[in-house]
XYZ file of C-alpha atoms in Angstrom:
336
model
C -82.667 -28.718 -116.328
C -80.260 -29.957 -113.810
C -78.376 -32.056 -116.126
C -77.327 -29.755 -118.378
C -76.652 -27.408 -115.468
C -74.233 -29.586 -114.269
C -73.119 -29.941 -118.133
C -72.104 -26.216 -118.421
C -70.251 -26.172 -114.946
C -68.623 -28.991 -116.047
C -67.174 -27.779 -118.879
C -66.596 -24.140 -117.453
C -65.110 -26.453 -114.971
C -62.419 -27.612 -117.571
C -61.438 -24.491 -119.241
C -60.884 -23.076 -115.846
C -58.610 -25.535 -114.891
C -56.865 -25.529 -118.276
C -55.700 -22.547 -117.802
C -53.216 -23.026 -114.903
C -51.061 -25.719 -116.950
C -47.337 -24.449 -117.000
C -44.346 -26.357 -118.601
C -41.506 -25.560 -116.637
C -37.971 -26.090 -118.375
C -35.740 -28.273 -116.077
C -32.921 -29.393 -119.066
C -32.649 -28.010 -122.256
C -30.297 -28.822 -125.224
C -28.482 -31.873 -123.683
C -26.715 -33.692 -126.884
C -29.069 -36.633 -126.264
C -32.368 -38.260 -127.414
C -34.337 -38.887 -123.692
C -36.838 -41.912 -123.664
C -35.869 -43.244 -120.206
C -37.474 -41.538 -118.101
C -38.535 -43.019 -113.977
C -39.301 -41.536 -110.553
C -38.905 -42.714 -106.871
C -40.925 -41.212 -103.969
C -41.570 -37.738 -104.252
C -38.889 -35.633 -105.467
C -36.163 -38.185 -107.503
C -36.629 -38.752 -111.249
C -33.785 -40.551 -113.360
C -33.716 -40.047 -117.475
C -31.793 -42.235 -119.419
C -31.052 -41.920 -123.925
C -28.810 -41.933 -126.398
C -24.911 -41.459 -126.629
C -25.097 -43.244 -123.253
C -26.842 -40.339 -121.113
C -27.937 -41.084 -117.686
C -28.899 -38.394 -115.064
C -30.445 -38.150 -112.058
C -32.045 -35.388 -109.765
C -33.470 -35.691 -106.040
C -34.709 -31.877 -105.457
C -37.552 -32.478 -108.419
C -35.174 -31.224 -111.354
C -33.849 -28.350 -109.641
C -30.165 -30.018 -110.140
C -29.210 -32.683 -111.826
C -26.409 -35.272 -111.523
C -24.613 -36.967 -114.940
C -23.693 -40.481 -114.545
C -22.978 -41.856 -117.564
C -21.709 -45.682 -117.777
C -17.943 -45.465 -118.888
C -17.742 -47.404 -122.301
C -21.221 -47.053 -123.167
C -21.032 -44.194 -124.650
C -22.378 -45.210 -127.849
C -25.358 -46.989 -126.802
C -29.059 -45.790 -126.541
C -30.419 -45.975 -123.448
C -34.042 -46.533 -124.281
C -35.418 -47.351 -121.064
C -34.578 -47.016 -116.855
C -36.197 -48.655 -113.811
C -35.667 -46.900 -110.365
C -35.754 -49.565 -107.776
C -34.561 -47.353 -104.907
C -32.429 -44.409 -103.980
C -29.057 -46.091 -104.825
C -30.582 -49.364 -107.599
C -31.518 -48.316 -110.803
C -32.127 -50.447 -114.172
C -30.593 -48.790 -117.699
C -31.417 -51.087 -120.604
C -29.317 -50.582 -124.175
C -32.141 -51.394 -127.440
C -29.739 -53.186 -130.255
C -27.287 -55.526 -130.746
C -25.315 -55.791 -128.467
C -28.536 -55.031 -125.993
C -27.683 -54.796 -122.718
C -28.998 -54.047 -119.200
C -26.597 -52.218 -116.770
C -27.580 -51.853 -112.929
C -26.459 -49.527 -110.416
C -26.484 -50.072 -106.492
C -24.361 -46.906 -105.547
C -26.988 -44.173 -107.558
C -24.532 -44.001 -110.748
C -20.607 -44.127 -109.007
C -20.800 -47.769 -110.823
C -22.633 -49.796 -113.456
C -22.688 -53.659 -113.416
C -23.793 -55.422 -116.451
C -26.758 -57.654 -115.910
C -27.563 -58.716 -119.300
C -26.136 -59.315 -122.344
C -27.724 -60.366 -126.109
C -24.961 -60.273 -128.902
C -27.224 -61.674 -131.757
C -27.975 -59.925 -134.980
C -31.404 -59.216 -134.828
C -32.322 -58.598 -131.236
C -33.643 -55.564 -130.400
C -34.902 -54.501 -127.021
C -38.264 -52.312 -126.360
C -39.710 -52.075 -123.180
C -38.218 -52.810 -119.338
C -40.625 -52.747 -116.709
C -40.350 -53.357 -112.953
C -42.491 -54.031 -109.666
C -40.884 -55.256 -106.881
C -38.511 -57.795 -107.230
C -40.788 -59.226 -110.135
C -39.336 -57.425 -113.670
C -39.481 -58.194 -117.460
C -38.002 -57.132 -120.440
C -39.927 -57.344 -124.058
C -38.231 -57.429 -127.248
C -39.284 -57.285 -130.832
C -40.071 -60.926 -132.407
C -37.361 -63.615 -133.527
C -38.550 -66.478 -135.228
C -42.115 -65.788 -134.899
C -42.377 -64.970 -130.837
C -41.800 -61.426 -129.198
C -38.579 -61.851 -126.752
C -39.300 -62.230 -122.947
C -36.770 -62.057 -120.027
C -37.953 -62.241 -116.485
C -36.231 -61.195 -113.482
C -37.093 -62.532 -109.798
C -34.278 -60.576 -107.870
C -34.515 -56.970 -108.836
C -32.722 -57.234 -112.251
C -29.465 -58.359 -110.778
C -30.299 -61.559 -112.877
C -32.459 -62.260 -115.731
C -34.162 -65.501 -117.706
C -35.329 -65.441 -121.246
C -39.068 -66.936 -120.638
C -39.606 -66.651 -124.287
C -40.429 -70.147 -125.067
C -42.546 -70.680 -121.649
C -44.432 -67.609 -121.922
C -44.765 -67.597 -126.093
C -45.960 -64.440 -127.499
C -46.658 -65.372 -131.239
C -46.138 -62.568 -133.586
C -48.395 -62.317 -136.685
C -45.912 -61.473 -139.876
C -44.809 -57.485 -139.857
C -45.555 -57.018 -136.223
C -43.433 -55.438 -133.654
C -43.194 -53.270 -130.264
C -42.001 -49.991 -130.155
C -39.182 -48.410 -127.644
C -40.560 -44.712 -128.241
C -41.144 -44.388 -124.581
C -40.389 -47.596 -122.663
C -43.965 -47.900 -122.338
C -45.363 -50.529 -124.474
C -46.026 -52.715 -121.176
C -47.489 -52.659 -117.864
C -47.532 -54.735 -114.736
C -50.215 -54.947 -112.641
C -49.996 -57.520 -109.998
C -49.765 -60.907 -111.570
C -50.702 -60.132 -115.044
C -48.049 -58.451 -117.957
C -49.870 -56.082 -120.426
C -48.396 -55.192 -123.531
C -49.145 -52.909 -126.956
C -47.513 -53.807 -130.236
C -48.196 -52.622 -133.510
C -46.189 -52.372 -137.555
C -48.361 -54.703 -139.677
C -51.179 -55.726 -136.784
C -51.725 -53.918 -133.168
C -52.159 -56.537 -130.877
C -52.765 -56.553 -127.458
C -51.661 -59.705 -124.945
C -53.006 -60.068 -121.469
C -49.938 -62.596 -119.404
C -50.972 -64.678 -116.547
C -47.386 -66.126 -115.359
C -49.558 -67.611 -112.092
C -52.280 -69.369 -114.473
C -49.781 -70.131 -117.282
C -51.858 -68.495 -119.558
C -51.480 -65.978 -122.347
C -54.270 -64.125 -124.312
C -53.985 -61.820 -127.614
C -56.511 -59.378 -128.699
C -56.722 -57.525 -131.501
C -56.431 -53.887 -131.098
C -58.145 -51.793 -133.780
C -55.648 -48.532 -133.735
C -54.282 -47.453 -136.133
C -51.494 -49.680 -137.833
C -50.867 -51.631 -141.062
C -47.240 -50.527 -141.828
C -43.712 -50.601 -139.586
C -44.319 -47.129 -138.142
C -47.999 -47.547 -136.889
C -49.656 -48.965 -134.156
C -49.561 -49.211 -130.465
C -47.129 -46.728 -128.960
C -47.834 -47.082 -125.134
C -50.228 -48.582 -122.533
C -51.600 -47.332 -118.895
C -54.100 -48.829 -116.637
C -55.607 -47.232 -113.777
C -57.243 -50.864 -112.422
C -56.804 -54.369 -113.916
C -59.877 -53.620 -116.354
C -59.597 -49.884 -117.277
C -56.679 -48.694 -119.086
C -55.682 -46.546 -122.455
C -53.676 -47.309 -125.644
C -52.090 -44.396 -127.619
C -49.923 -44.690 -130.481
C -50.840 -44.093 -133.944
C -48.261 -43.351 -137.297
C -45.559 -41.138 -136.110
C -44.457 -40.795 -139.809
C -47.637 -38.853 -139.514
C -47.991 -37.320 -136.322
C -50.581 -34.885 -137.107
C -52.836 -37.604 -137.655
C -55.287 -37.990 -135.224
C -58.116 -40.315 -136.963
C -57.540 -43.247 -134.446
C -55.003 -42.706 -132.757
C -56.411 -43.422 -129.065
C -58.751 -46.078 -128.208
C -59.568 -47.578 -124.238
C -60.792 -50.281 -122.891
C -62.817 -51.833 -119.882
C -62.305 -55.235 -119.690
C -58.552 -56.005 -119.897
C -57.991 -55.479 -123.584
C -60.650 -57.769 -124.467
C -62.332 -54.521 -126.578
C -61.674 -51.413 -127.290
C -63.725 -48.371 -127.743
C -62.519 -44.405 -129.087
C -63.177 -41.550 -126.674
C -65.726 -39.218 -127.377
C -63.001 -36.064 -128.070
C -59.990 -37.214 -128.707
C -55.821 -36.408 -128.881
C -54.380 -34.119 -131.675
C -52.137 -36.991 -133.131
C -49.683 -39.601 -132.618
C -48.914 -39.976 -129.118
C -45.400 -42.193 -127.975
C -47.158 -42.007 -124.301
C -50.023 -41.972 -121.792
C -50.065 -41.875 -118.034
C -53.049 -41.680 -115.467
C -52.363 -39.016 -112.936
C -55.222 -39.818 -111.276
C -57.985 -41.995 -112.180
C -60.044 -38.679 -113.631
C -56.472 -36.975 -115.015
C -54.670 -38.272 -117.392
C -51.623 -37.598 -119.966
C -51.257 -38.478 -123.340
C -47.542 -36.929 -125.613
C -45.846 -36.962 -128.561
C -44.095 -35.250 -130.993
C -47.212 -33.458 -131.834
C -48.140 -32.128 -128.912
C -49.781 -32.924 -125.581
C -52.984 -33.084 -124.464
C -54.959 -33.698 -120.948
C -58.281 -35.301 -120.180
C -60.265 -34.092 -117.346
C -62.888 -37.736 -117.147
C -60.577 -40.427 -117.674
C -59.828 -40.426 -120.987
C -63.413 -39.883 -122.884
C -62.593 -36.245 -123.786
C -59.213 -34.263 -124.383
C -57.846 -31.083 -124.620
C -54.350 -30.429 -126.716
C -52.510 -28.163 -123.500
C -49.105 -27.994 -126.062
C -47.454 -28.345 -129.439
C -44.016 -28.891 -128.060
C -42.215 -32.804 -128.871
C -42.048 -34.986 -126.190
C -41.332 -38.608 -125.599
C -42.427 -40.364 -122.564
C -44.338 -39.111 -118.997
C -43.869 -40.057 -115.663
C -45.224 -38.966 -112.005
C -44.180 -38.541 -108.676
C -45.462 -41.114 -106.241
C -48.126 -38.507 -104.954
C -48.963 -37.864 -108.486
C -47.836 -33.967 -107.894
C -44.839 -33.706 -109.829
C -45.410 -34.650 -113.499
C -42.001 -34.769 -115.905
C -41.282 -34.877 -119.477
C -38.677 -35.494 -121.966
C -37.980 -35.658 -125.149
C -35.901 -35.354 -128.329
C -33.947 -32.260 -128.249
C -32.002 -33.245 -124.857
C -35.406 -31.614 -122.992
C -36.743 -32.516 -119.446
C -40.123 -30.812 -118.934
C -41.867 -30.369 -115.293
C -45.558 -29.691 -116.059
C -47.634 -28.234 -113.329
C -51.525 -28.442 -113.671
């Protein structure tokens, strides 16, 4: 009798709470695609997309500061890394793929990085610390790797020391700059096209493993969208087709044990989703173009909260200040 007492408050519990979610328009209508999107402390979130758009706000989105990279204008920003108040990361997705860094919050961009070949093609940055890598899609068989030690104001191509083989037809996506995730010593990362994969990196041990990840995939727009962990063993994969984006048959799956399985929640999102993000270790996020949705229990059960297209996610460091952004030059703050 007490069990399903607690069953029915529960859920009571969750409809309550559903109820107070509120998108809050901060941008609207900006002639640029937004996929970079990054916060630092509390109340400063950067975006970065196409036609070389970079912004900035430090009052939570109230106002917002364009610093655009003179002579980029052209290029897609698919990705940003906030280091600090004045160092920020920007990273262009195709040849020539670049990464531009700021130390003065925008007043000047330095290049970094520079890959003029034919077929490169830039997905993911990610950055903790001083310690920061860069994925890219597979040449030759192997997934692209660059490393930085010194806060991206230099970086290595690891991709023959670290090799990431690539099984023919598979790739990473740059939907949402999301497709890896650091935690500690260790480099997770999604892919998907012709196989979803998922490979656990161990720079310290030398060591790389790949799992198979059975989401959704089997042609060039399917597969593993984005990752999030809340601990080194628990963490969520979203993705799906986005050709299809309705589609919701598996198009979420988690795991507890590094990536070494994966199971489907018991309830779960209303379709492809380019991103997820833990907003606490019971709350989390998942978007898309579809929609959005929110789980309540870390990830077993969701609830679609919104129809609207989005991109990517992010959080304020005290995970009370959740943004958005997507296609239509849009930057969302969603209050729960």
């Amino acid at each position: 009798m007490k069990r399903t007492i607690s069953l029915i408050a529960g859920v009571f519990g969750m409809l309550t709470i559903s109820f107070a979610q509120t998108f809050v328009p901060l941008v609207e209508n900006k002639p640029s695609s937004f996929r970079g999107l990054a916060t630092y402390g509390k109340e400063t979130v950067w975006i970065s997309g196409s036609k070389g758009t970079v912004g900035y706000s430090t009052d939570k989105g109230k106002n917002w500061q364009w610093v655009n990279p003179m002579g980029y204008e052209n290029i897609d920003f698919r990705d940003i890394a906030v280091i600090n108040k004045k160092e920020v990361l920007i990273m262009g997705i195709g040849s020539p793929a670049i990464v531009l860094k700021t130390k003065d919050a925008g007043k000047t961009w330095t290049k970094v990085y520079e890959d003029n070949r034919p077929d490169i093609f830039l997905d993911d940055l990610t950055l903790d610390g001083k310690i920061g890598y860069i994925l890219g899609d597979p040449i030759e068989g192997a997934f692209q790797l660059l490393k930085t030690t010194d806060k991206g104001d230099s970086w290595k191509d690891v991709s023959n020391e670290f090799i990431l083989f690539a099984d023919s037809g598979e790739a990473a996506f740059a939907a949402s700059g999301s497709s890896m995730k650091q935690w500690k010593e260790r480099l997770y990362i999604g892919t998907g096209g012709r196989y979803a994969s998922f490979f656990d990196l161990n720079p310290k041990a030398l060591r790389v493993d790949k799992y198979d990840c059975p989401i959704v995939a089997g042609k060039a727009s399917a597969g593993i969208f984005a990752i999030d962990f809340i601990n080194p063993n628990t963490g969520i994969a979203v993705g799906g087709d986005y050709l299809s984006d309705q589609d919701n048959s598996n198009s979420i799956l988690l795991t507890n044990d590094a990536g070494k399985n994966w199971f489907r929640p018991d309830t779960p999102v209303q379709g492809y989703r380019s991103d997820v993000c833990y907003i606490t270790e019971k709350i989390v996020l998942a978007t898309g173009t579809s929609g959005t949705d929110i789980s309540y229990d870390g990830g077993m059960n969701w609830k679609n909260i919104s129809q609207d297209s989005f991109n990517t996610i992010s959080k304020s460091s005290d995970s009370k200040t959740i943004y958005l952004t997507g296609s239509n030059g849009n930057i969302f703050k969603l209050i729960l």
